[in-house]
mmCIF file with all atom_site columns, C-alpha atoms in Angstrom:
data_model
loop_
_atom_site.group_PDB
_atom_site.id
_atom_site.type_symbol
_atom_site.label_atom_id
_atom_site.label_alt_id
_atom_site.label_comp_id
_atom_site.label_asym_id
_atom_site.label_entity_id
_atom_site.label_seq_id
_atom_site.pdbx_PDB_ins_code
_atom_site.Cartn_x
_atom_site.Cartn_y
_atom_site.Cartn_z
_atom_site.occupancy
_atom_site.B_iso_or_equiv
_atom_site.pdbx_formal_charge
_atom_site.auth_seq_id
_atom_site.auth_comp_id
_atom_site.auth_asym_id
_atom_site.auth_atom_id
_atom_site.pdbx_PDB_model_num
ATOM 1   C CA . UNK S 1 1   ? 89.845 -120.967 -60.248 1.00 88.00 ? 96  UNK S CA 1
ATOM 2   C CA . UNK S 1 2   ? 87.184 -119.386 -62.207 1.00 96.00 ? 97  UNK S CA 1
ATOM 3   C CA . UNK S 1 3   ? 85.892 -120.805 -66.116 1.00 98.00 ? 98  UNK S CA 1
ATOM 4   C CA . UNK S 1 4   ? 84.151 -118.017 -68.064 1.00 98.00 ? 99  UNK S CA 1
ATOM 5   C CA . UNK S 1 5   ? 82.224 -119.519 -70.893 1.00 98.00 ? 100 UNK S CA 1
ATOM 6   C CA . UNK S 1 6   ? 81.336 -116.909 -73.784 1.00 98.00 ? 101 UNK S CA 1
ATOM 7   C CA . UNK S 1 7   ? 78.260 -117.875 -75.921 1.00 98.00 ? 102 UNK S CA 1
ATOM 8   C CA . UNK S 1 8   ? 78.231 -115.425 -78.822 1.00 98.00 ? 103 UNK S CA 1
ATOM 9   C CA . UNK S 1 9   ? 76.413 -115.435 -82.512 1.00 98.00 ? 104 UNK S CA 1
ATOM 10  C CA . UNK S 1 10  ? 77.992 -112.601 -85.058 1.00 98.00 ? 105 UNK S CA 1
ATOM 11  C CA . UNK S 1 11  ? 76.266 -109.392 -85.274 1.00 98.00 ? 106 UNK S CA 1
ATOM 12  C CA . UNK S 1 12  ? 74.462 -109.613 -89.235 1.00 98.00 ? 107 UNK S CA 1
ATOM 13  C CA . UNK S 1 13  ? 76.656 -108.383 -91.697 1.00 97.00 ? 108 UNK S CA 1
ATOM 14  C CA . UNK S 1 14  ? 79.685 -109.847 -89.819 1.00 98.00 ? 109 UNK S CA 1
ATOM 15  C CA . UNK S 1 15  ? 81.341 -112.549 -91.929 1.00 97.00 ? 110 UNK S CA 1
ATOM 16  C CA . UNK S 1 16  ? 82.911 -115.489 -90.112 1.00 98.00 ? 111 UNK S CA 1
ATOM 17  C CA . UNK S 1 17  ? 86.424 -114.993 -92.072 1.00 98.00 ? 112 UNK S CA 1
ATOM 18  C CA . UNK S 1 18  ? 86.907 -111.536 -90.782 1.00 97.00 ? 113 UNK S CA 1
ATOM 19  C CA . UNK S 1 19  ? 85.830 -112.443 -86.883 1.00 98.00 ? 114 UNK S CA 1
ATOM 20  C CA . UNK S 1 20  ? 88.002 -115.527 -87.166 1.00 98.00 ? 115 UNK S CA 1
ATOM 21  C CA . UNK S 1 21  ? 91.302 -113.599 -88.453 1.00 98.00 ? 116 UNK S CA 1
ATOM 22  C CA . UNK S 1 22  ? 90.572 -111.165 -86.243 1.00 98.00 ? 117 UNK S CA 1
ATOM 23  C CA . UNK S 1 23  ? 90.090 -113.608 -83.121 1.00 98.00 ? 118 UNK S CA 1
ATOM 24  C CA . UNK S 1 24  ? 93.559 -115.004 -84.724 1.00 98.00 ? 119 UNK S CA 1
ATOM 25  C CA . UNK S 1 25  ? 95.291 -111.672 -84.606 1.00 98.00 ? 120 UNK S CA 1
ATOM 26  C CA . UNK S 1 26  ? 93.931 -109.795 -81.875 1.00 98.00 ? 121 UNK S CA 1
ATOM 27  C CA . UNK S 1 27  ? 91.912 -111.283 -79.591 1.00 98.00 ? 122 UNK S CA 1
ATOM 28  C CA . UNK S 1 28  ? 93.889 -114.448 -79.107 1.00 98.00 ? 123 UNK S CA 1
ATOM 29  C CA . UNK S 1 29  ? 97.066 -113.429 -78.409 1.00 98.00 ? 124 UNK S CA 1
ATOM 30  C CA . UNK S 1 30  ? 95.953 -111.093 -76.418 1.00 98.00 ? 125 UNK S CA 1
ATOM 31  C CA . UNK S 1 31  ? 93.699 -112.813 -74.069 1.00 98.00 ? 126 UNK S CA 1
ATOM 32  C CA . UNK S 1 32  ? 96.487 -115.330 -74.122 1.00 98.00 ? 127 UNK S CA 1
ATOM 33  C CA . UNK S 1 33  ? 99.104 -112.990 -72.887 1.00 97.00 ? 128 UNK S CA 1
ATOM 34  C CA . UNK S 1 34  ? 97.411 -111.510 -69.345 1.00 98.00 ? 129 UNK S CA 1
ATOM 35  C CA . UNK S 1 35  ? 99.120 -112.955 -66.289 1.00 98.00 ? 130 UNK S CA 1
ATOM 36  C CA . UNK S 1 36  ? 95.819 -113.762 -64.998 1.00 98.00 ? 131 UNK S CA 1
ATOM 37  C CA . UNK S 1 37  ? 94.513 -116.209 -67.381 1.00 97.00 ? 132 UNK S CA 1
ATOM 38  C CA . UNK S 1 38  ? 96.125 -119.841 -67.431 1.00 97.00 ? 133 UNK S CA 1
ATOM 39  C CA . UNK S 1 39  ? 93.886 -120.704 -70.768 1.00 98.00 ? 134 UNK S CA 1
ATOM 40  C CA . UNK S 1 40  ? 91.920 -119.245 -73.412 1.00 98.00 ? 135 UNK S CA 1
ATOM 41  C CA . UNK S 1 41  ? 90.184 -121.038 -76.320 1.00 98.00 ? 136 UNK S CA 1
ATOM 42  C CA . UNK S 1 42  ? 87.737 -119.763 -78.800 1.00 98.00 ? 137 UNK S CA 1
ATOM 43  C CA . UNK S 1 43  ? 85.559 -122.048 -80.550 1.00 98.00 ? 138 UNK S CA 1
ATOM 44  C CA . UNK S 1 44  ? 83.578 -122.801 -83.614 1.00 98.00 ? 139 UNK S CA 1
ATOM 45  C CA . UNK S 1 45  ? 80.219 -124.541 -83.143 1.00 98.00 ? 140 UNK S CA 1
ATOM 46  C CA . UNK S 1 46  ? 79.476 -127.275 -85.716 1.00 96.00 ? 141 UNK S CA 1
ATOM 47  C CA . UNK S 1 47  ? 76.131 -128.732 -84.559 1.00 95.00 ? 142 UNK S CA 1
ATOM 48  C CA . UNK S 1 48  ? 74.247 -130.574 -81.901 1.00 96.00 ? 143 UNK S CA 1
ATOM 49  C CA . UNK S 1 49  ? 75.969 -134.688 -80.924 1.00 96.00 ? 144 UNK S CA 1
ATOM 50  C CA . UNK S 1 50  ? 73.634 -137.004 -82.862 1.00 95.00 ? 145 UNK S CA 1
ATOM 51  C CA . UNK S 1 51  ? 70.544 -134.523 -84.999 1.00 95.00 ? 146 UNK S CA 1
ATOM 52  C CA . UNK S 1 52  ? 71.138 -132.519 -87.853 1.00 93.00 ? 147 UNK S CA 1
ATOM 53  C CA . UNK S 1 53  ? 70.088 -129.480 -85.983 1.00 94.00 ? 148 UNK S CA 1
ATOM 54  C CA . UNK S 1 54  ? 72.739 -126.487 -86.316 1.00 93.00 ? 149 UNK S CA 1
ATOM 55  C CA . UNK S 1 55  ? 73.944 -125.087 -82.364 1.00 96.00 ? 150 UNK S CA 1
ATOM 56  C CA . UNK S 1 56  ? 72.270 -122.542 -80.952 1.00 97.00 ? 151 UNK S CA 1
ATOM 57  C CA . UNK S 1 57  ? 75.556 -120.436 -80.605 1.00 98.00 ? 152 UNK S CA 1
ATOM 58  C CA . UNK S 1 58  ? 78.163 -120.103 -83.510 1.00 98.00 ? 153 UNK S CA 1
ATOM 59  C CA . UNK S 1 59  ? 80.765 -119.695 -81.381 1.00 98.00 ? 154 UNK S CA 1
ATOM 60  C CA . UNK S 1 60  ? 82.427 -120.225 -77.735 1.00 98.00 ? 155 UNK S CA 1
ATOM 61  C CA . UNK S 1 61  ? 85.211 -118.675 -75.552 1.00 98.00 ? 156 UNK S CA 1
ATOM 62  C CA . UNK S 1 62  ? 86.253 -120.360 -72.722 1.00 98.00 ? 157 UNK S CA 1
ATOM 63  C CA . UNK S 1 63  ? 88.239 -118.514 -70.299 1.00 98.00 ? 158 UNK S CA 1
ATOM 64  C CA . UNK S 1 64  ? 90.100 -120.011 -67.200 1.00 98.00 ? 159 UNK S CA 1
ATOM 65  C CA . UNK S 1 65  ? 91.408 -117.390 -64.745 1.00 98.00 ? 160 UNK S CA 1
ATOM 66  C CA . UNK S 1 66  ? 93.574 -118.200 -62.512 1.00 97.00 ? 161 UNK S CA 1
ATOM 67  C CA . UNK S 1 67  ? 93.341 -114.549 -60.378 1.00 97.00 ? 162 UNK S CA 1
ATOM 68  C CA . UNK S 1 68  ? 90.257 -112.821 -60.486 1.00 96.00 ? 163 UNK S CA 1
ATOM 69  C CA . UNK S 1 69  ? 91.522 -109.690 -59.105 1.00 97.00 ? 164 UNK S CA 1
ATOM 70  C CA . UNK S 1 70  ? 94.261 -109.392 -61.457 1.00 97.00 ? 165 UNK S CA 1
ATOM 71  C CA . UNK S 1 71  ? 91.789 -110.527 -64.068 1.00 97.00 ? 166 UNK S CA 1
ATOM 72  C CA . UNK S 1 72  ? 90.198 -107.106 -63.593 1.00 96.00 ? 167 UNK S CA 1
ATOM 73  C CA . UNK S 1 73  ? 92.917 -105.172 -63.708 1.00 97.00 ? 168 UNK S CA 1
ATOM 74  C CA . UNK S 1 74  ? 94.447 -106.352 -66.469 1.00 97.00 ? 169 UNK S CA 1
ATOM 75  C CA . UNK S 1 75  ? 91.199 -106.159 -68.550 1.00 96.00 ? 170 UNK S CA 1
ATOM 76  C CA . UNK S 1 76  ? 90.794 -102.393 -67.592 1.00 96.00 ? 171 UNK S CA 1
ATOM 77  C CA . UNK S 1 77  ? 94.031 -101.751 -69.595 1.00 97.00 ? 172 UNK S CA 1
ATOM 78  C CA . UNK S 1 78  ? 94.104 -99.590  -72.499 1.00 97.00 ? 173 UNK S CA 1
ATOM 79  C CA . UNK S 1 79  ? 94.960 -102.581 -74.664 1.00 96.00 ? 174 UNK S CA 1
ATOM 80  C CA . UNK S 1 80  ? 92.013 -104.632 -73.139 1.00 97.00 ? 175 UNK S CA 1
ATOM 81  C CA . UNK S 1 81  ? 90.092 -101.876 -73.638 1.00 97.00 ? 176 UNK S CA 1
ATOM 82  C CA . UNK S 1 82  ? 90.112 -101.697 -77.306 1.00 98.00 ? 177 UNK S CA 1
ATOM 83  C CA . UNK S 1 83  ? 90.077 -105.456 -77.831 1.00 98.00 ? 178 UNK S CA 1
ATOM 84  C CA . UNK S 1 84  ? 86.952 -105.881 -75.702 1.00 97.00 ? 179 UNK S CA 1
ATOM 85  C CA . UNK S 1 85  ? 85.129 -102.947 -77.649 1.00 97.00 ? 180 UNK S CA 1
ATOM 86  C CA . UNK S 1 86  ? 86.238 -104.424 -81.430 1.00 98.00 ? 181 UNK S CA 1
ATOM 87  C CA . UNK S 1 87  ? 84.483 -107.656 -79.674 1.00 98.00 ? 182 UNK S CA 1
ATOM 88  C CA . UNK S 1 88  ? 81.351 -106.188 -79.173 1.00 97.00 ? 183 UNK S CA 1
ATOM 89  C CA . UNK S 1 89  ? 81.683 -104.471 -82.430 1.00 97.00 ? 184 UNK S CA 1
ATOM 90  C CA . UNK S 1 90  ? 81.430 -108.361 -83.989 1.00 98.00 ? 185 UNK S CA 1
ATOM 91  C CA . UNK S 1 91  ? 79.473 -110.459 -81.495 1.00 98.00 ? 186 UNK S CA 1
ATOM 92  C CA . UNK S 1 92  ? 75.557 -109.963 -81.136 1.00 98.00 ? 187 UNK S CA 1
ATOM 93  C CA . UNK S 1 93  ? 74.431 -110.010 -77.359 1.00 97.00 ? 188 UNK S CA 1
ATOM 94  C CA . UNK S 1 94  ? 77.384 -112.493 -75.760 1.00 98.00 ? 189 UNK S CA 1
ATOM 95  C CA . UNK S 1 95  ? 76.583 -114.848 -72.963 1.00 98.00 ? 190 UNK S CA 1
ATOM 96  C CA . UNK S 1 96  ? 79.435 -114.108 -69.978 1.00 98.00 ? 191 UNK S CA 1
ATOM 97  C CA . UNK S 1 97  ? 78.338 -117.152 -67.986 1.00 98.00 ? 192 UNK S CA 1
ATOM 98  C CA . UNK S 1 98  ? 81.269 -117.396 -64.839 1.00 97.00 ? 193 UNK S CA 1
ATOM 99  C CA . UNK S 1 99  ? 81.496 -121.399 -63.512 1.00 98.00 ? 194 UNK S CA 1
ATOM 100 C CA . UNK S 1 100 ? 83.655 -123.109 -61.014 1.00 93.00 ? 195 UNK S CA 1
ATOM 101 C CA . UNK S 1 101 ? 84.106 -126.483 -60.864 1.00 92.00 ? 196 UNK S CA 1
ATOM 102 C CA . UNK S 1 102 ? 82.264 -128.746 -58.255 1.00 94.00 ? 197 UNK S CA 1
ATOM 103 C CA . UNK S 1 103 ? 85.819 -130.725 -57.461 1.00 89.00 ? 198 UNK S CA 1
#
C-alpha cells in the first residue's frame, strides 16, 4: 500500500473559506469515491507541538492507495481531470511526497 502525503500553502489571493468549501464539495468526495483509494483526509495545519511558531505548510492531504495502477487510471478520468486542475488553481507549488510503511 502506498501513503501520498500532500504539503500545500494557498496560492495569494486564495482565501481559506473558499479552498475549504471547495475541498468539502469537490475534492473530498471525490477523492473519496475512486476504487483505488481506501482513505483520504485533508488537513488544516495549526502550528508546530510545543513553540508558538506557525507550520511551515497550511495544509495536508494524505492519500492511502490501495492499487496504484488503478490509482492512475482513475485519476486520468475526465472528472479527475478537472478536480486536479481547480487544485492547482488554489494550492501554490504542492509537495506529492509517495511513502510506504517500513512494517
Amino acid at each position: 500500500m502506498t501513503t501520498i502525503v500532500v504539503l500545500f500553502n494557498l496560492k495569494p489571493g486564495v482565501s481559506k473559506t473558499d479552498y475549504e468549501a471547495w475541498a468539502k464539495s469537490t475534492d473530498i468526495p471525490n477523492v473519496r469515491g475512486l476504487k483505488s483509494i481506501s482513505g483520504f483526509d485533508v488537513l488544516r495545519t495549526t502550528g508546530l507541538l510545543g513553540t508558538e511558531d506557525a507550520s511551515p505548510y497550511e495544509y495536508i492531504e494524505i492519500i492511502t492507495v490501495k492499487d496504484m495502477a488503478l490509482f492512475g487510471e482513475e485519476v486520468g478520468t475526465e472528472t479527475m481531470t478537472k478536480v486536479a486542475a481547480e487544485f492547482q488553481t488554489v494550492a501554490d507549488a504542492p509537495q506529492f511526497i509517495m511513502t510506504e510503511s517500513i512494517e
